[in-house]
PDB file of C-alpha atoms in Angstrom:
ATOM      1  CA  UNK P   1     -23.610  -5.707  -8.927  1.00  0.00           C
ATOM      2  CA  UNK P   2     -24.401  -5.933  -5.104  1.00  0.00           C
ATOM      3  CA  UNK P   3     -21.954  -8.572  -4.602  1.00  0.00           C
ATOM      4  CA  UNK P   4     -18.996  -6.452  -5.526  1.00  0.00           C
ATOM      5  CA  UNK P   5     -20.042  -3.225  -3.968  1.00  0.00           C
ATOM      6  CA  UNK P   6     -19.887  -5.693  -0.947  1.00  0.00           C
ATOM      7  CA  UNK P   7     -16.972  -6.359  -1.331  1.00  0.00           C
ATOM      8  CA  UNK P   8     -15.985  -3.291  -1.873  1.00  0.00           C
ATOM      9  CA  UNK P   9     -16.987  -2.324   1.477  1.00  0.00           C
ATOM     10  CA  UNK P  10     -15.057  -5.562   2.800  1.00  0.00           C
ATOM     11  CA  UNK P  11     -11.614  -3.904   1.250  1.00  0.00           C
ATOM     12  CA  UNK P  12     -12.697  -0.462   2.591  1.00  0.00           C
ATOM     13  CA  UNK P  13     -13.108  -2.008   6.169  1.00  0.00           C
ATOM     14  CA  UNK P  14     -10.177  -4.420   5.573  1.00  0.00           C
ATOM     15  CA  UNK P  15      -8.037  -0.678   5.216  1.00  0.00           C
ATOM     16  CA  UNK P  16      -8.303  -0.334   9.286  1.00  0.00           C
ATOM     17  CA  UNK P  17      -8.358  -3.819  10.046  1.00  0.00           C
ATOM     18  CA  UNK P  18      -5.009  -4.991   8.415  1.00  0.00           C
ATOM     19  CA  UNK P  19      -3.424  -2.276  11.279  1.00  0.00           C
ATOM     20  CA  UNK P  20      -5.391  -3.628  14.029  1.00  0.00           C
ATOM     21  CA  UNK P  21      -6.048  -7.042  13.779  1.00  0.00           C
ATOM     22  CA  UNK P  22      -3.499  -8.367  10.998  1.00  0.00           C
ATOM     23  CA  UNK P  23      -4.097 -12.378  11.659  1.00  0.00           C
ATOM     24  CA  UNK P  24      -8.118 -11.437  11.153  1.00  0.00           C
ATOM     25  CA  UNK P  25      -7.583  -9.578   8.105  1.00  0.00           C
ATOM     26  CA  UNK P  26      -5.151 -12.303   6.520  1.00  0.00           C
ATOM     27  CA  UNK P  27      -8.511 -15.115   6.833  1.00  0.00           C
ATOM     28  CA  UNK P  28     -10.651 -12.194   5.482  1.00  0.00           C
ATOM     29  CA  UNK P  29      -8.101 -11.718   2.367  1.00  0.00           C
ATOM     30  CA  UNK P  30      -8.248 -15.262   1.766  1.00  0.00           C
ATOM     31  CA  UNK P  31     -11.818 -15.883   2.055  1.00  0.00           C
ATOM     32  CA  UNK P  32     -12.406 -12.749  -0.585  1.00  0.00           C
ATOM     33  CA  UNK P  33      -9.738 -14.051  -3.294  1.00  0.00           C
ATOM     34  CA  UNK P  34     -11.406 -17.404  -3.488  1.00  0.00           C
ATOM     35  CA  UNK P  35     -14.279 -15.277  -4.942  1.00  0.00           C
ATOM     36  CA  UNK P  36     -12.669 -12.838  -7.013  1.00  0.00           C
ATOM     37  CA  UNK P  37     -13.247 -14.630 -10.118  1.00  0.00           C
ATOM     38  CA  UNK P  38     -17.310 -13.592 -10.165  1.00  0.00           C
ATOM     39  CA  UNK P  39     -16.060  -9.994 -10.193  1.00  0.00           C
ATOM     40  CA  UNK P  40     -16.142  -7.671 -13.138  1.00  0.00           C
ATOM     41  CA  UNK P  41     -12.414  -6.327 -13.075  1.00  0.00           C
ATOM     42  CA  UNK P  42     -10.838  -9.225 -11.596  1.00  0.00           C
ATOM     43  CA  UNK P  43      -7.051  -8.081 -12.155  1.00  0.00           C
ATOM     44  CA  UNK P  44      -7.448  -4.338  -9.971  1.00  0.00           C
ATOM     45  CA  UNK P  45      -8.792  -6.590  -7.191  1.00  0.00           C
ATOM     46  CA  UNK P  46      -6.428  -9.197  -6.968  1.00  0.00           C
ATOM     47  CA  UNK P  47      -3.785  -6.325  -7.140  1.00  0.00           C
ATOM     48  CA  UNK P  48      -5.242  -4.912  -4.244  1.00  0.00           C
ATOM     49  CA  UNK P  49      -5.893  -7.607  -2.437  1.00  0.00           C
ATOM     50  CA  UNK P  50      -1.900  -8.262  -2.866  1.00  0.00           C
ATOM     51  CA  UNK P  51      -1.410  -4.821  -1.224  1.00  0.00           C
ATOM     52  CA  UNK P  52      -3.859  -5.748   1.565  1.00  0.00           C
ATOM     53  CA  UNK P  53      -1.841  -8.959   2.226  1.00  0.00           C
ATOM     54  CA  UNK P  54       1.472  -7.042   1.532  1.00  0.00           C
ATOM     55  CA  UNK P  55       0.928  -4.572   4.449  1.00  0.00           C
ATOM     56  CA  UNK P  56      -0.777  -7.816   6.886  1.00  0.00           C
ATOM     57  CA  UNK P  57       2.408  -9.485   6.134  1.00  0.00           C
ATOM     58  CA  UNK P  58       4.366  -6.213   7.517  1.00  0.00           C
ATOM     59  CA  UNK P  59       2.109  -6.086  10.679  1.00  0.00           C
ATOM     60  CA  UNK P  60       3.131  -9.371  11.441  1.00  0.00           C
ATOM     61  CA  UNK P  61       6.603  -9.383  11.152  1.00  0.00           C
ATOM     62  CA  UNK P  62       6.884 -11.458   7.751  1.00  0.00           C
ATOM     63  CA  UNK P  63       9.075  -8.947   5.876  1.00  0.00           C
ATOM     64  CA  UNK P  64      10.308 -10.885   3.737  1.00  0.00           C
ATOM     65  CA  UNK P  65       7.595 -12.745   2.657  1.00  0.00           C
ATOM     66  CA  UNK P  66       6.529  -8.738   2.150  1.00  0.00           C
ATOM     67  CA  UNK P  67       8.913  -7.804  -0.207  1.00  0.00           C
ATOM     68  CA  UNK P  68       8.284 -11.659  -2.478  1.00  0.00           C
ATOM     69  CA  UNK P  69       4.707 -10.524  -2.639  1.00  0.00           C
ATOM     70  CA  UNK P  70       5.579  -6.766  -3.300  1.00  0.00           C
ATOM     71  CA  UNK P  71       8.404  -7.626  -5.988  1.00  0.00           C
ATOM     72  CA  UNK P  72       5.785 -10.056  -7.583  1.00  0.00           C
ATOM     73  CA  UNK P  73       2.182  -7.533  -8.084  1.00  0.00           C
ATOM     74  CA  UNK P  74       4.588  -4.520  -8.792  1.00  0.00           C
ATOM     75  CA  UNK P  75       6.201  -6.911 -11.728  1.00  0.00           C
ATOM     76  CA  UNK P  76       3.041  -7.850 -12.470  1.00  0.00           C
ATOM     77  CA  UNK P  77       1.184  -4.323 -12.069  1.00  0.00           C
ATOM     78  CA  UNK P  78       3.745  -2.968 -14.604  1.00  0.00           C
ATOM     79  CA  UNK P  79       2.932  -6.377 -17.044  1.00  0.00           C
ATOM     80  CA  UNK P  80      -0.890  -5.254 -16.823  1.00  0.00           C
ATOM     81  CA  UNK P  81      -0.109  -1.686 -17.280  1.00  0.00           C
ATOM     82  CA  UNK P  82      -1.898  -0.853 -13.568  1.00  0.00           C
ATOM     83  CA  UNK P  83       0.709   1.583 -13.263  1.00  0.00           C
ATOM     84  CA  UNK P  84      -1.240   3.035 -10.388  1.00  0.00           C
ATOM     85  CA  UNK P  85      -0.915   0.074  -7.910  1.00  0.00           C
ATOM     86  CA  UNK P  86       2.672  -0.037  -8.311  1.00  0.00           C
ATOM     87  CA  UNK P  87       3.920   3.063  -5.718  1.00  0.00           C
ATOM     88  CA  UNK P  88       1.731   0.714  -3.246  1.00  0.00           C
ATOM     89  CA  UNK P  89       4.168  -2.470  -3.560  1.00  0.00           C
ATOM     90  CA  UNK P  90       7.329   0.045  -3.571  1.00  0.00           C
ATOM     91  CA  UNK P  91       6.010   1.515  -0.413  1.00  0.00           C
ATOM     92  CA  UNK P  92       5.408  -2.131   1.323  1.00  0.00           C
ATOM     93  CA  UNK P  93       9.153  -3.468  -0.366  1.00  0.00           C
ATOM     94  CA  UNK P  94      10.572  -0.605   1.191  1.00  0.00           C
ATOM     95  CA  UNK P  95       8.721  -0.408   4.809  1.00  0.00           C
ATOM     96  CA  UNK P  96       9.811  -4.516   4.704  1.00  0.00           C
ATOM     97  CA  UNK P  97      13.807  -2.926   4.293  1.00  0.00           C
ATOM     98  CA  UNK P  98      13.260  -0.831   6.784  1.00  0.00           C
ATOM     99  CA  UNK P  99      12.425  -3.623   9.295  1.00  0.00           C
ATOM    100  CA  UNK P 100      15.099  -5.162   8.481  1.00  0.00           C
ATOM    101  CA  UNK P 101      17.197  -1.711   8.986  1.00  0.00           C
ATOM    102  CA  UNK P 102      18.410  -1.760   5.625  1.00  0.00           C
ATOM    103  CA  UNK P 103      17.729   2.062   4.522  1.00  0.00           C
ATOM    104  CA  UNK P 104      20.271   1.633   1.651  1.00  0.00           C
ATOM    105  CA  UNK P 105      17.465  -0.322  -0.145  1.00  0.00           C
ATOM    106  CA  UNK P 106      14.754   1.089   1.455  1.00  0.00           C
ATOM    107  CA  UNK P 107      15.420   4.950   0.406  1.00  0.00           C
ATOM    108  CA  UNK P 108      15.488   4.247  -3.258  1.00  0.00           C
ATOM    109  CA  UNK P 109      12.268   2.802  -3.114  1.00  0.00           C
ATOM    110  CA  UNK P 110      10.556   5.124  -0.966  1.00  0.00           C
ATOM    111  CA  UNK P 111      11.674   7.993  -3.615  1.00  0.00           C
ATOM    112  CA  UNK P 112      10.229   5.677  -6.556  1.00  0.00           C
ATOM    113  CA  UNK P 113       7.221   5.813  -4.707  1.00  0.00           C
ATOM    114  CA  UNK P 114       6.864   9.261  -4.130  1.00  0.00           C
ATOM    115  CA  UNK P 115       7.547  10.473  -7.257  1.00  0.00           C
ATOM    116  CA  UNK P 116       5.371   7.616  -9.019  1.00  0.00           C
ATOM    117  CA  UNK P 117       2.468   8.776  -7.176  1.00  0.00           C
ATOM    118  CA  UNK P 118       2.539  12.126  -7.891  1.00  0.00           C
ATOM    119  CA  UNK P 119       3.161  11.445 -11.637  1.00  0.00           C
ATOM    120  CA  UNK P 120      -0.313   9.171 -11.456  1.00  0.00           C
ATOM    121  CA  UNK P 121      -1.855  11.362  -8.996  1.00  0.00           C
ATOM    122  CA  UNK P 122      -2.408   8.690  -6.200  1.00  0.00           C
ATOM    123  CA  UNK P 123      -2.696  10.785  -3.284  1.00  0.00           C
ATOM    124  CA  UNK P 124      -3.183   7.490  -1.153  1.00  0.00           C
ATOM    125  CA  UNK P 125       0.297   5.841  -2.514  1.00  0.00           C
ATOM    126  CA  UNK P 126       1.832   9.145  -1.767  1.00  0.00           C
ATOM    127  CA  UNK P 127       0.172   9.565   1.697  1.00  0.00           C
ATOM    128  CA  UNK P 128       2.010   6.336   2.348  1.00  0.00           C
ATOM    129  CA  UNK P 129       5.149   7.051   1.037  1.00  0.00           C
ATOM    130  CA  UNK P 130       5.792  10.052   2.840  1.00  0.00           C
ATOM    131  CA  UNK P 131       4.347   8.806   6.255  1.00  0.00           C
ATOM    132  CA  UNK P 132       6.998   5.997   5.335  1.00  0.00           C
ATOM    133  CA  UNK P 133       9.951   8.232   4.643  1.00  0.00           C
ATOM    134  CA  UNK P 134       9.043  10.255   7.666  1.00  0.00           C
ATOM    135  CA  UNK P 135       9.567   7.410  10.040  1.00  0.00           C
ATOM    136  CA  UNK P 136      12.850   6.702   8.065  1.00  0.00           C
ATOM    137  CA  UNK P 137      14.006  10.109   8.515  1.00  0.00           C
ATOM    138  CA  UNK P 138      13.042  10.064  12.550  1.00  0.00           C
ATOM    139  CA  UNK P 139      15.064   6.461  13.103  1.00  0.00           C
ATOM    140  CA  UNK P 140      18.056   8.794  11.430  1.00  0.00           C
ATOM    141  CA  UNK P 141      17.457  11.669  13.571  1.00  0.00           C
ATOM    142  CA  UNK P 142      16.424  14.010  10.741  1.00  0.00           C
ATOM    143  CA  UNK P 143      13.252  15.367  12.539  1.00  0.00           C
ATOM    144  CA  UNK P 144      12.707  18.714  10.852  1.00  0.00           C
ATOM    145  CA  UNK P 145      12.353  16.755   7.499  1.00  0.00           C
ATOM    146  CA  UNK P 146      10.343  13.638   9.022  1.00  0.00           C
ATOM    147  CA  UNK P 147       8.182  16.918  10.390  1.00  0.00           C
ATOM    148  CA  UNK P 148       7.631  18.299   6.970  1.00  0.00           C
ATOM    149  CA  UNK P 149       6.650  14.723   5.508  1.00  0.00           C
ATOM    150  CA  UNK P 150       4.202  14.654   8.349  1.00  0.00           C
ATOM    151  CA  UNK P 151       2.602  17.907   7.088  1.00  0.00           C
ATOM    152  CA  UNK P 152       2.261  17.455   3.718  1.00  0.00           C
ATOM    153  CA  UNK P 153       0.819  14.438   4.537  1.00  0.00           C
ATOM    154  CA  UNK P 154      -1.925  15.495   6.449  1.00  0.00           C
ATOM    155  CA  UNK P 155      -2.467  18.073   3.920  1.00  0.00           C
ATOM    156  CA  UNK P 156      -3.054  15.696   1.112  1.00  0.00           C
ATOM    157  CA  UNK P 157      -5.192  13.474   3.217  1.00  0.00           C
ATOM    158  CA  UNK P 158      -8.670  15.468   1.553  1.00  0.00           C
ATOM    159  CA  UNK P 159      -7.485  14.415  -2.186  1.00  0.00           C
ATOM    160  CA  UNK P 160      -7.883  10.645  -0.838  1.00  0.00           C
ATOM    161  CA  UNK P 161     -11.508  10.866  -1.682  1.00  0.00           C
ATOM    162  CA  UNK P 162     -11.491  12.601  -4.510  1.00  0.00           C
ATOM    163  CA  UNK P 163      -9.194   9.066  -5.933  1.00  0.00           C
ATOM    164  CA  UNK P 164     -11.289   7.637  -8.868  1.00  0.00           C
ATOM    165  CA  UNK P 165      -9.608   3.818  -7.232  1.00  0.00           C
ATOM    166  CA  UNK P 166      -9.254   2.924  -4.123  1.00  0.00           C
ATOM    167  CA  UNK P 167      -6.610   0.980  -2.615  1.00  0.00           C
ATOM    168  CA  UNK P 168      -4.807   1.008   0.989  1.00  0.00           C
ATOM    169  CA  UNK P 169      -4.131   4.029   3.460  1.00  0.00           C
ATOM    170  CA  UNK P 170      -2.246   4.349   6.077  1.00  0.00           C
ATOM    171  CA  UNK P 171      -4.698   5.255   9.035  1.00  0.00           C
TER     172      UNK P 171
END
């Protein structure tokens, strides 16, 4: 219907604007899940609107309300057998651990992630993952690997479109 490829285009430009202006695209997540329930797959949107609000909570410094809401959809994604939102909650849990400097929980997850999203072939998940354990590997001063990361990353970037569902990229 109209009304969800519009909102469709609200998630796609919510993708840049939970980087740039986090408080703005917080009002904007909550002013789309109060009409979720009109839409025809409910459950994938509410999951990605989680992952939305995951990464806005990360841009604003609430890690660990983060990792509550990243602990709760990936639980849940797993209960709905989504199995391709979950890397996206590891990825925000662990980027949440890694604010708090905690790699020791962080590195686990990031792996999870990884290899989850090359299992379900979600190049975006895995985009994000990598970027993630990148800027893990830099803070440890293991720059020929956070390098690497960085490559294949930007060499996977063309599979993002060819994704049959959209959820969040790192820009």
């Amino acid at each position: 219907s109209p009304a969800y490829s519009l909102t469709l285009d609200q998630l796609d430009q919510l993708n840049t604007t939970v980087y740039q202006y986090p408080s703005k695209a917080l009002n904007t997540i909550h002013d789309i899940e109060q009409q979720l329930h009109a839409y025809l797959d409910p459950q994938v949107l509410q999951l990605r609107m989680s992952a939305f609000k995951c990464e806005t909570y990360l841009q604003l410094g609430e890690n660990a309300a983060a990792i509550n809401l990243a602990r709760f959809n990936e639980a849940k994604a797993k209960r709905l057998k989504l199995d391709e939102a979950r890397p996206y909650f590891l990825n925000c849990m662990a980027q949440a651990y890694v604010h708090y400097g905690n790699y020791q929980q962080a590195l686990p997850l990031i792996h999870s992630s990884i290899t989850m999203s090359r299992r379900l072939k979600q190049p975006q998940a895995l985009i994000n993952g990598l970027w993630l354990r990148s800027q893990l590997d830099a803070k440890v001063q293991h720059n020929d690997t956070a390098i690497e990361d960085l490559r294949l990353a930007l060499d996977l970037y063309p599979q993002v479109k060819q994704q049959d569902q959209q959820w969040l990229l790192t820009p």
